[in-house]
Short mmCIF file of C-alpha atoms and ligand atoms in Angstrom, two decimals:
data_model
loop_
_atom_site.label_atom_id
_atom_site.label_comp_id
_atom_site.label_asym_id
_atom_site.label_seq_id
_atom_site.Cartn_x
_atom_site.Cartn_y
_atom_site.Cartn_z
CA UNK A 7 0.00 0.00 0.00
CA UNK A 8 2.69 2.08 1.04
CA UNK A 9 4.26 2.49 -3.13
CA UNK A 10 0.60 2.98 -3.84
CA UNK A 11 0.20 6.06 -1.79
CA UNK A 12 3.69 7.29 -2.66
CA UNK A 13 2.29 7.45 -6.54
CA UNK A 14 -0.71 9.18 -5.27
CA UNK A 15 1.04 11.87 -3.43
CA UNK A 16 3.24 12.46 -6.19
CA UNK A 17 0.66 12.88 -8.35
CA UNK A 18 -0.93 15.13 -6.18
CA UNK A 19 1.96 17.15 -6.06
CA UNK A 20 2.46 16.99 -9.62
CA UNK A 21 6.17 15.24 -9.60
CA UNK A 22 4.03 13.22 -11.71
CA UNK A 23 1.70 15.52 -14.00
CA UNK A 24 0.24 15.66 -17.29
CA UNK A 25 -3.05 13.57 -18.39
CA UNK A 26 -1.13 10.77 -19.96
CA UNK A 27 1.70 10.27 -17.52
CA UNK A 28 -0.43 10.58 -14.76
CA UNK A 29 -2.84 7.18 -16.65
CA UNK A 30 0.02 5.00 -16.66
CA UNK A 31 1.59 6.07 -13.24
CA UNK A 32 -1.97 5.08 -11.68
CA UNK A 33 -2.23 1.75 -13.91
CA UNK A 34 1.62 0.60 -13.21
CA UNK A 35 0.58 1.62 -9.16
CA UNK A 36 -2.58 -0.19 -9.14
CA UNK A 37 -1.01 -3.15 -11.00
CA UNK A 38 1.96 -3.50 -8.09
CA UNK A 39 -0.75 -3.28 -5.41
CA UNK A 40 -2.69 -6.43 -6.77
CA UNK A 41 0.46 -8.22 -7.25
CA UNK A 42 1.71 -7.80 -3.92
CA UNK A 43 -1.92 -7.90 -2.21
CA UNK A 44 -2.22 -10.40 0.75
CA UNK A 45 -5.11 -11.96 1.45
CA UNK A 46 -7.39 -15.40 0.25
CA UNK A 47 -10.90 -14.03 1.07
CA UNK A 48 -12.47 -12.45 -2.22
CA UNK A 49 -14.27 -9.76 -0.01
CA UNK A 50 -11.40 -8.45 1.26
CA UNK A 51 -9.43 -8.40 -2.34
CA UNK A 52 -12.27 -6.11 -3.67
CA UNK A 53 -12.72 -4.04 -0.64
CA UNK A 54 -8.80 -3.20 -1.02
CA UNK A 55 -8.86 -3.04 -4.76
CA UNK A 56 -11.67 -0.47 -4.58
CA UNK A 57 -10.07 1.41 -2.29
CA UNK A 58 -6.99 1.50 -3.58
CA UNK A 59 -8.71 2.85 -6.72
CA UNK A 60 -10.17 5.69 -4.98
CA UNK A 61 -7.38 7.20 -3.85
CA UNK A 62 -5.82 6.92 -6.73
CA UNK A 63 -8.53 8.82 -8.38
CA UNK A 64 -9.54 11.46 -5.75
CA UNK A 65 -5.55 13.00 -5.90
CA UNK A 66 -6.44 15.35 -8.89
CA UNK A 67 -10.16 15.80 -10.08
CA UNK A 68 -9.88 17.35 -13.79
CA UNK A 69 -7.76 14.54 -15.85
CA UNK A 70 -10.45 11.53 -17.08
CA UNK A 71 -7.67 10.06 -17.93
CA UNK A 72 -7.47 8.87 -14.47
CA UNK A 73 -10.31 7.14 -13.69
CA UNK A 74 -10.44 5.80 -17.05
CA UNK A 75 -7.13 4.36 -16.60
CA UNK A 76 -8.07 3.06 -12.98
CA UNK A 77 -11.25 1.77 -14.35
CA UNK A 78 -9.73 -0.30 -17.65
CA UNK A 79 -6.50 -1.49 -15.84
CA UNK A 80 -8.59 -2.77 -12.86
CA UNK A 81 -11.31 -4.74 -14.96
CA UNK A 82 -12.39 -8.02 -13.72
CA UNK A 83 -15.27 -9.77 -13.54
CA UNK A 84 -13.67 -13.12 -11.93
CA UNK A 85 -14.92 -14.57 -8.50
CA UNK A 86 -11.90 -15.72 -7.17
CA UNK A 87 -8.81 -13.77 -5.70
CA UNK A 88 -6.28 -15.52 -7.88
CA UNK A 89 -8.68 -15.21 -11.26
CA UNK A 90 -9.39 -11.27 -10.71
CA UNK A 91 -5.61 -10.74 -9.48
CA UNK A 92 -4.83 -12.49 -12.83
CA UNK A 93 -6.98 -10.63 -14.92
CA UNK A 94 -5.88 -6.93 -13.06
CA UNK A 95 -2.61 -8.15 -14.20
CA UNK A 96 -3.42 -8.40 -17.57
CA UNK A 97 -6.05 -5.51 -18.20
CA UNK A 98 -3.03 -3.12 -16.35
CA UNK A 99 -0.33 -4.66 -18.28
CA UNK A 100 -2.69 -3.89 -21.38
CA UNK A 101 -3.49 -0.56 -20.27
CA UNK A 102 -0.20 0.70 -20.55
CA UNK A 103 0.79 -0.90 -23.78
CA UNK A 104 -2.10 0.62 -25.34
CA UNK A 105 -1.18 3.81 -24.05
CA UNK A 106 2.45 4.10 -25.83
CA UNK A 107 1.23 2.46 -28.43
CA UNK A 108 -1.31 5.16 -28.72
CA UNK A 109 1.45 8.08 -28.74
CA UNK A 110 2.97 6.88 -31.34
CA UNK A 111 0.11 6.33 -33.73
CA UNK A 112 -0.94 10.21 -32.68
CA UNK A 113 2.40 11.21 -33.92
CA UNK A 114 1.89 9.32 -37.19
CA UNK A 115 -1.42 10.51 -37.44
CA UNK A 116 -1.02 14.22 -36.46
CA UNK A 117 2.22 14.77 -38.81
CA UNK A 118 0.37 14.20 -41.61
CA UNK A 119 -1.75 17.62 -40.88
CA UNK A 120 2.04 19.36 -40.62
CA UNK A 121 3.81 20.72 -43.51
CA UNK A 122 7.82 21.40 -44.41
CA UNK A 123 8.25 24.68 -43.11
CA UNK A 124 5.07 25.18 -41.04
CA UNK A 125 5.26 27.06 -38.02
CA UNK A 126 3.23 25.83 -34.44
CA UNK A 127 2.45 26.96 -31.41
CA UNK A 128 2.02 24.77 -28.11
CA UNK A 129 0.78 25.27 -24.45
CA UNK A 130 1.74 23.78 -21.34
CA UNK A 131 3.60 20.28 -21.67
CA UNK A 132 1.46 17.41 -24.04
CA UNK A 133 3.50 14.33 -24.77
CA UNK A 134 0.61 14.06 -27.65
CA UNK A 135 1.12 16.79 -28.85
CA UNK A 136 4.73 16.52 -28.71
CA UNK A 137 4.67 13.24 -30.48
CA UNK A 138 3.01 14.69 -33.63
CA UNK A 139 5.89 17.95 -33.44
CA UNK A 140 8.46 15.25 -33.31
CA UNK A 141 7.11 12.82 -35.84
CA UNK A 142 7.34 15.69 -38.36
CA UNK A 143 10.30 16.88 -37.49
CA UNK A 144 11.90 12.95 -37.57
CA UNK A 145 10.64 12.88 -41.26
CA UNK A 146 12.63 16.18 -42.48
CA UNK A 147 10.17 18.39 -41.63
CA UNK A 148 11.31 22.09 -40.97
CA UNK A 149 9.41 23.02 -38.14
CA UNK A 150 9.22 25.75 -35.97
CA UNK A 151 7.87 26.11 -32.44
CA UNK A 152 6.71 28.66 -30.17
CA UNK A 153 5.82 27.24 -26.68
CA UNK A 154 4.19 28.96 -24.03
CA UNK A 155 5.43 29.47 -20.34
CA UNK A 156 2.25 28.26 -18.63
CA UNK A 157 2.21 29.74 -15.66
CA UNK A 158 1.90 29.30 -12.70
CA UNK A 159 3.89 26.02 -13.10
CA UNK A 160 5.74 26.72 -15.82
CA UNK A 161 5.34 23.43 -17.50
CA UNK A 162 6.69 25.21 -20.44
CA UNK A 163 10.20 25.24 -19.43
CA UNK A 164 9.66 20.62 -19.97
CA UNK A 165 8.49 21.27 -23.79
CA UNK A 166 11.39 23.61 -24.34
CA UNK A 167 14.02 21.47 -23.35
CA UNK A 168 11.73 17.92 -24.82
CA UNK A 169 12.10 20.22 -28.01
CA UNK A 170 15.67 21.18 -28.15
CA UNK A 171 16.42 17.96 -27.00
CA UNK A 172 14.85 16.54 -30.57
CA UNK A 173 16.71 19.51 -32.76
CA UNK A 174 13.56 21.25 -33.00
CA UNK A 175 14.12 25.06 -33.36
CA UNK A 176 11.86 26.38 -30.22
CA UNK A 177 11.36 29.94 -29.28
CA UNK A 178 9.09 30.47 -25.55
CA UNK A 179 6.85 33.05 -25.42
CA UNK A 180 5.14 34.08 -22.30
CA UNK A 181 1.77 33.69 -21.79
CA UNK A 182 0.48 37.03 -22.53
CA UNK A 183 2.15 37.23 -25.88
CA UNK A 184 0.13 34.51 -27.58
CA UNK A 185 -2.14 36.66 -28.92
CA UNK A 186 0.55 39.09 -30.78
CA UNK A 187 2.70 35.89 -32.07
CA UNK A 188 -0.50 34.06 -33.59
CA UNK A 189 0.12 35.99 -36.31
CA UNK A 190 3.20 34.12 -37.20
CA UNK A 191 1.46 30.30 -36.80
CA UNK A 192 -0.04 27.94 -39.11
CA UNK A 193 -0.98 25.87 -36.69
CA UNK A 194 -1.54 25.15 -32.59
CA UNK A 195 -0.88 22.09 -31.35
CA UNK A 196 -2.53 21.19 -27.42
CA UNK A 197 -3.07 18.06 -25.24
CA UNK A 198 -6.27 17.17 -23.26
CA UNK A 199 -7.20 16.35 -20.08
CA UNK A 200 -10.76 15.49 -20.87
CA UNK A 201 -13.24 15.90 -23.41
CA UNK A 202 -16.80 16.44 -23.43
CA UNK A 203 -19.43 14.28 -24.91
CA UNK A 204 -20.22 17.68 -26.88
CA UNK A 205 -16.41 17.88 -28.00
CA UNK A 206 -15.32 20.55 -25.57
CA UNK A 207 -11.58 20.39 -24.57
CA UNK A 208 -10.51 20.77 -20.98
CA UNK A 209 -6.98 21.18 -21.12
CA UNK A 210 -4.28 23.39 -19.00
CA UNK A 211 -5.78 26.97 -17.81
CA UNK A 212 -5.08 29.70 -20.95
CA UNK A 213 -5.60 26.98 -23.75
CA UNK A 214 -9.17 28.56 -24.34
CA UNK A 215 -7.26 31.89 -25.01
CA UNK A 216 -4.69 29.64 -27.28
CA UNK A 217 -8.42 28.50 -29.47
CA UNK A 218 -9.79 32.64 -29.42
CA UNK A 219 -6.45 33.68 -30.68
CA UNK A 220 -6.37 30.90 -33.45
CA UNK A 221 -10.15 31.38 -34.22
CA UNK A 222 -9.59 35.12 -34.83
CA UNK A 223 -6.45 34.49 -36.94
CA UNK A 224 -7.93 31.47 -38.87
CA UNK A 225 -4.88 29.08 -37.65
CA UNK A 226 -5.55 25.73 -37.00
CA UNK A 227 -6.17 24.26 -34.06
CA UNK A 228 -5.53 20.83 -32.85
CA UNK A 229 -5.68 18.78 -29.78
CA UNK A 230 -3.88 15.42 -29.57
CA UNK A 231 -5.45 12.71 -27.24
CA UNK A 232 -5.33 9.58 -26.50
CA UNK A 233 -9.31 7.76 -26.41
CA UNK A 234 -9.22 7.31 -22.99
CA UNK A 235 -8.83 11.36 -22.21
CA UNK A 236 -12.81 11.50 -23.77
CA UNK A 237 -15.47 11.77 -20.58
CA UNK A 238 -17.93 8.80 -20.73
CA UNK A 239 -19.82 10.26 -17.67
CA UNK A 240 -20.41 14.13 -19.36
CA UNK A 241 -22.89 11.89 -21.26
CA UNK A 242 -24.87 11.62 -18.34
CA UNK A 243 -24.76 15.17 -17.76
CA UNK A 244 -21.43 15.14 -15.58
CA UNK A 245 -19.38 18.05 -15.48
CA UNK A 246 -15.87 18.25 -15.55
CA UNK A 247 -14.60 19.81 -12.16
CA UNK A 248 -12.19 22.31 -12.89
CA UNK A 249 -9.02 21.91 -10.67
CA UNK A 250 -8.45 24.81 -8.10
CA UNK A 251 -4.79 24.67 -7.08
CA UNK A 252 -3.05 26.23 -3.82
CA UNK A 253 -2.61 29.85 -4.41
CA UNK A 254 1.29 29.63 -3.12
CA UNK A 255 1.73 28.92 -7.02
CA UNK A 256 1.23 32.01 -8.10
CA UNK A 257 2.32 34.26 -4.99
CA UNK A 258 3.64 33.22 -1.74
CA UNK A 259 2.38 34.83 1.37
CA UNK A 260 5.54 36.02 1.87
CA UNK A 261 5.21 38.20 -0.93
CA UNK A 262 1.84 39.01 -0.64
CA UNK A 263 3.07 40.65 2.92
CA UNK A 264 1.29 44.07 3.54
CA UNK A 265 -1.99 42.87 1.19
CA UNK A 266 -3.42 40.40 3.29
CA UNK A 267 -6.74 40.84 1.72
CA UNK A 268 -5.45 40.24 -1.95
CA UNK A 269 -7.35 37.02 -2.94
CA UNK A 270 -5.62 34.68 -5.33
CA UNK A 271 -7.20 32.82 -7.69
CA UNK A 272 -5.59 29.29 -9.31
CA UNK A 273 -7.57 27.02 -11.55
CA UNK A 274 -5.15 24.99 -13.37
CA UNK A 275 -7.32 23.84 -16.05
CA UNK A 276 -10.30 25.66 -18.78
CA UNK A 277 -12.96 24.47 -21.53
CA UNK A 278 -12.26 25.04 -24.88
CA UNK A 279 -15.49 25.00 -26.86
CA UNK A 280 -15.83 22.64 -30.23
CA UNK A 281 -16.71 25.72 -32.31
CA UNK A 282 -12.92 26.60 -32.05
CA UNK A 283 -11.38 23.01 -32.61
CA UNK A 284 -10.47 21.70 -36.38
CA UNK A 285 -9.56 18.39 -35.41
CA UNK A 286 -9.04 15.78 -31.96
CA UNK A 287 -6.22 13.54 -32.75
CA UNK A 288 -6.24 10.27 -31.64
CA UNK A 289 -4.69 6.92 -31.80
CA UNK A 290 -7.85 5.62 -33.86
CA UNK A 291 -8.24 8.49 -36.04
CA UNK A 292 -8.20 12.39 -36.70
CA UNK A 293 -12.08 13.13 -35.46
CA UNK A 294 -13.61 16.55 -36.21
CA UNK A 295 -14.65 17.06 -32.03
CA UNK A 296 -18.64 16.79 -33.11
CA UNK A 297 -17.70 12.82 -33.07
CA UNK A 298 -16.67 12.72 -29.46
CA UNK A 299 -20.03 10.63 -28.74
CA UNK A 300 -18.94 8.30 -31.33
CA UNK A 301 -15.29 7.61 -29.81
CA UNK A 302 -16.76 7.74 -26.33
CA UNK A 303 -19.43 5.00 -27.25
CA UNK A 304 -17.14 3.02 -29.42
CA UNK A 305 -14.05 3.28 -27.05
CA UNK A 306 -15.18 3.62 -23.27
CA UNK A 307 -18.87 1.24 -24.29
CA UNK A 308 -17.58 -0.49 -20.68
CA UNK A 309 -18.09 2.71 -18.81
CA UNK A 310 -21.41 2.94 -20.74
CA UNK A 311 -22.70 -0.53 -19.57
CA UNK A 312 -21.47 0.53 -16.08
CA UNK A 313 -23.62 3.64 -15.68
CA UNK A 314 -26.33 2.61 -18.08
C1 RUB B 427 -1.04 19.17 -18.15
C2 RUB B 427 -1.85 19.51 -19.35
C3 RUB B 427 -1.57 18.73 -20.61
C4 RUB B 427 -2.50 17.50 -20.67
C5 RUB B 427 -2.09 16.52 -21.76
O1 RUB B 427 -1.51 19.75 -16.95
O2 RUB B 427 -2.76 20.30 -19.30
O3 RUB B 427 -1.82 19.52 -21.73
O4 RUB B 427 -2.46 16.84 -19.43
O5 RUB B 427 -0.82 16.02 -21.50
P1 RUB B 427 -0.71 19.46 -15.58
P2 RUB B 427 -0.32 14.61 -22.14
O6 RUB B 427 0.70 19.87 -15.79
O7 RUB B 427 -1.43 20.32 -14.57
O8 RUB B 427 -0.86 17.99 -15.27
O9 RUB B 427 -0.51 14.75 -23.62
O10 RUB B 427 1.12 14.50 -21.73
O11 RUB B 427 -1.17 13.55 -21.55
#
């Protein structure tokens, strides 16, 4: 239990952080727990698999990625402890697979909308949306790339050094300039951390001003995600809660000093309507984001049957 609630906390903390990184931490966690689980009555294996499934899932509330992760790497329907340990096993094991296996067919896929010379623009850190940039790039593609800070974290500062890494030429903007650069992009390039049944992107906080900016300049816009980052429960009218971080992130109290009434506000994550999204990239296709019923019925149907 013990490396289970280590993996929480750091993804609570966000040593572990982005939609995709924080699926297969909880899968890989989950996965170790059942191995190592003690115990021959079946009660007691699903009392401690469930949960050790909520906490995984209550450390950050915005990602679906998470609970769809926790939910297809801990399928069983066995009776026994050894059967349903088996089949965790497997389903985790599969989980993860899936999941690079999944980048790399974004990258594939997503390239293909990227031409020699073309010039994007990216927010926050996306390993999907990465993984298209440096699939074109890996076939001779001349691309360019401005990357946003993304405060307060400054998740930014990964992507730039992911991109020089790959010999991508990378210039960071900060936040506020997005607006005056668009000008100078063909297209943006964004992750998810869940979308809506009515193909509205939830992704890292200033990624709806990413879409205006776009919209206004007629530049593409493009969000790479894996299936399992689509919401089966906003089909039954869920909403997606919108993270509210500590406000230390953006101003310690220290600083704050002589304005003790100053309130900070710190969501880390906003929607994106589908009026302002060209295309979802995914590992089964390039959907316009009107189809996100279609990948949520065809992909998640197991959620589906859950809550139907
Ligand atoms: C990260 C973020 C990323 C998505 C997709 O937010 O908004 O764009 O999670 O990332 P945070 P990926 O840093 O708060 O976790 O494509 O890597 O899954």
């Amino acid at each position: 239990m013990q490396q289970l609630l280590d993996t929480a906390e750091k993804i609570r903390t966000m040593e572990i952080r982005g939609a995709g990184r924080i699926a297969a931490a909880a899968a890989r966690a989950l996965r170790d727990y059942v191995e190592m689980l003690e115990t021959s009555s079946f009660e007691e294996f699903v009392a401690k698999v469930e949960k050790a499934k909520s906490i995984l899932i209550e450390t950050r509330p915005t990602a679906v990625s998470l609970p769809n992760a926790v939910m297809l790497a801990g399928s069983y329907d066995a009776e026994t402890v050894e059967k349903a340990r088996s089949q965790i096993l497997d389903s985790a094991t599969e989980f993860i697979q899936n999941a690079d296996n999944a980048l790399d067919n974004i990258g594939e896929i997503g390239a293909k909308r990227l031409r020699d010379g073309d010039t994007v623009m990216t927010h926050c850190n996306s390993h999907a949306a990465l993984a298209i940039i440096k699939t074109a790039h890996k076939q001779g593609k001349r691309i360019k790339v401005y990357a946003t800070e993304s405060r307060p974290r400054r998740q930014g500062f990964i992507t730039i050094k992911e991109l020089s890494d790959a010999g991508i030429d990378t210039t960071l903007i900060v936040d506020s300039a997005v607006r005056y650069t668009m000008k100078n992009v063909d297209t943006v390039i964004v992750g998810a951390d869940s979308i809506t049944v009515n193909g509205a992107l939830v992704n890292k906080i200033g990624t709806s001003q990413l879409a205006l900016a776009a919209h206004e300049a007629r530049v593409n816009f493009i969000s790479a995600a894996e299936t399992y980052k689509f919401s089966p429960s906003t089909l039954f009218g869920d909403l997606v809660e919108i993270e509210e971080r500590d406000p230390e992130e953006v101003i310690s109290k220290d600083k704050l000093g002589d304005m003790p009434d100053v309130k900070i506000s710190n969501p880390a994550f906003d929607v994106t309507p589908s009026e302002y999204i060209d295309l979802i990239v995914t590992e089964a296709g390039a959907f316009p984001p009107q189809m996100a019923y279609v990948i949520i019925k065809e992909h998640l149907g197991w959620e589906l049957e859950k809550m139907g």
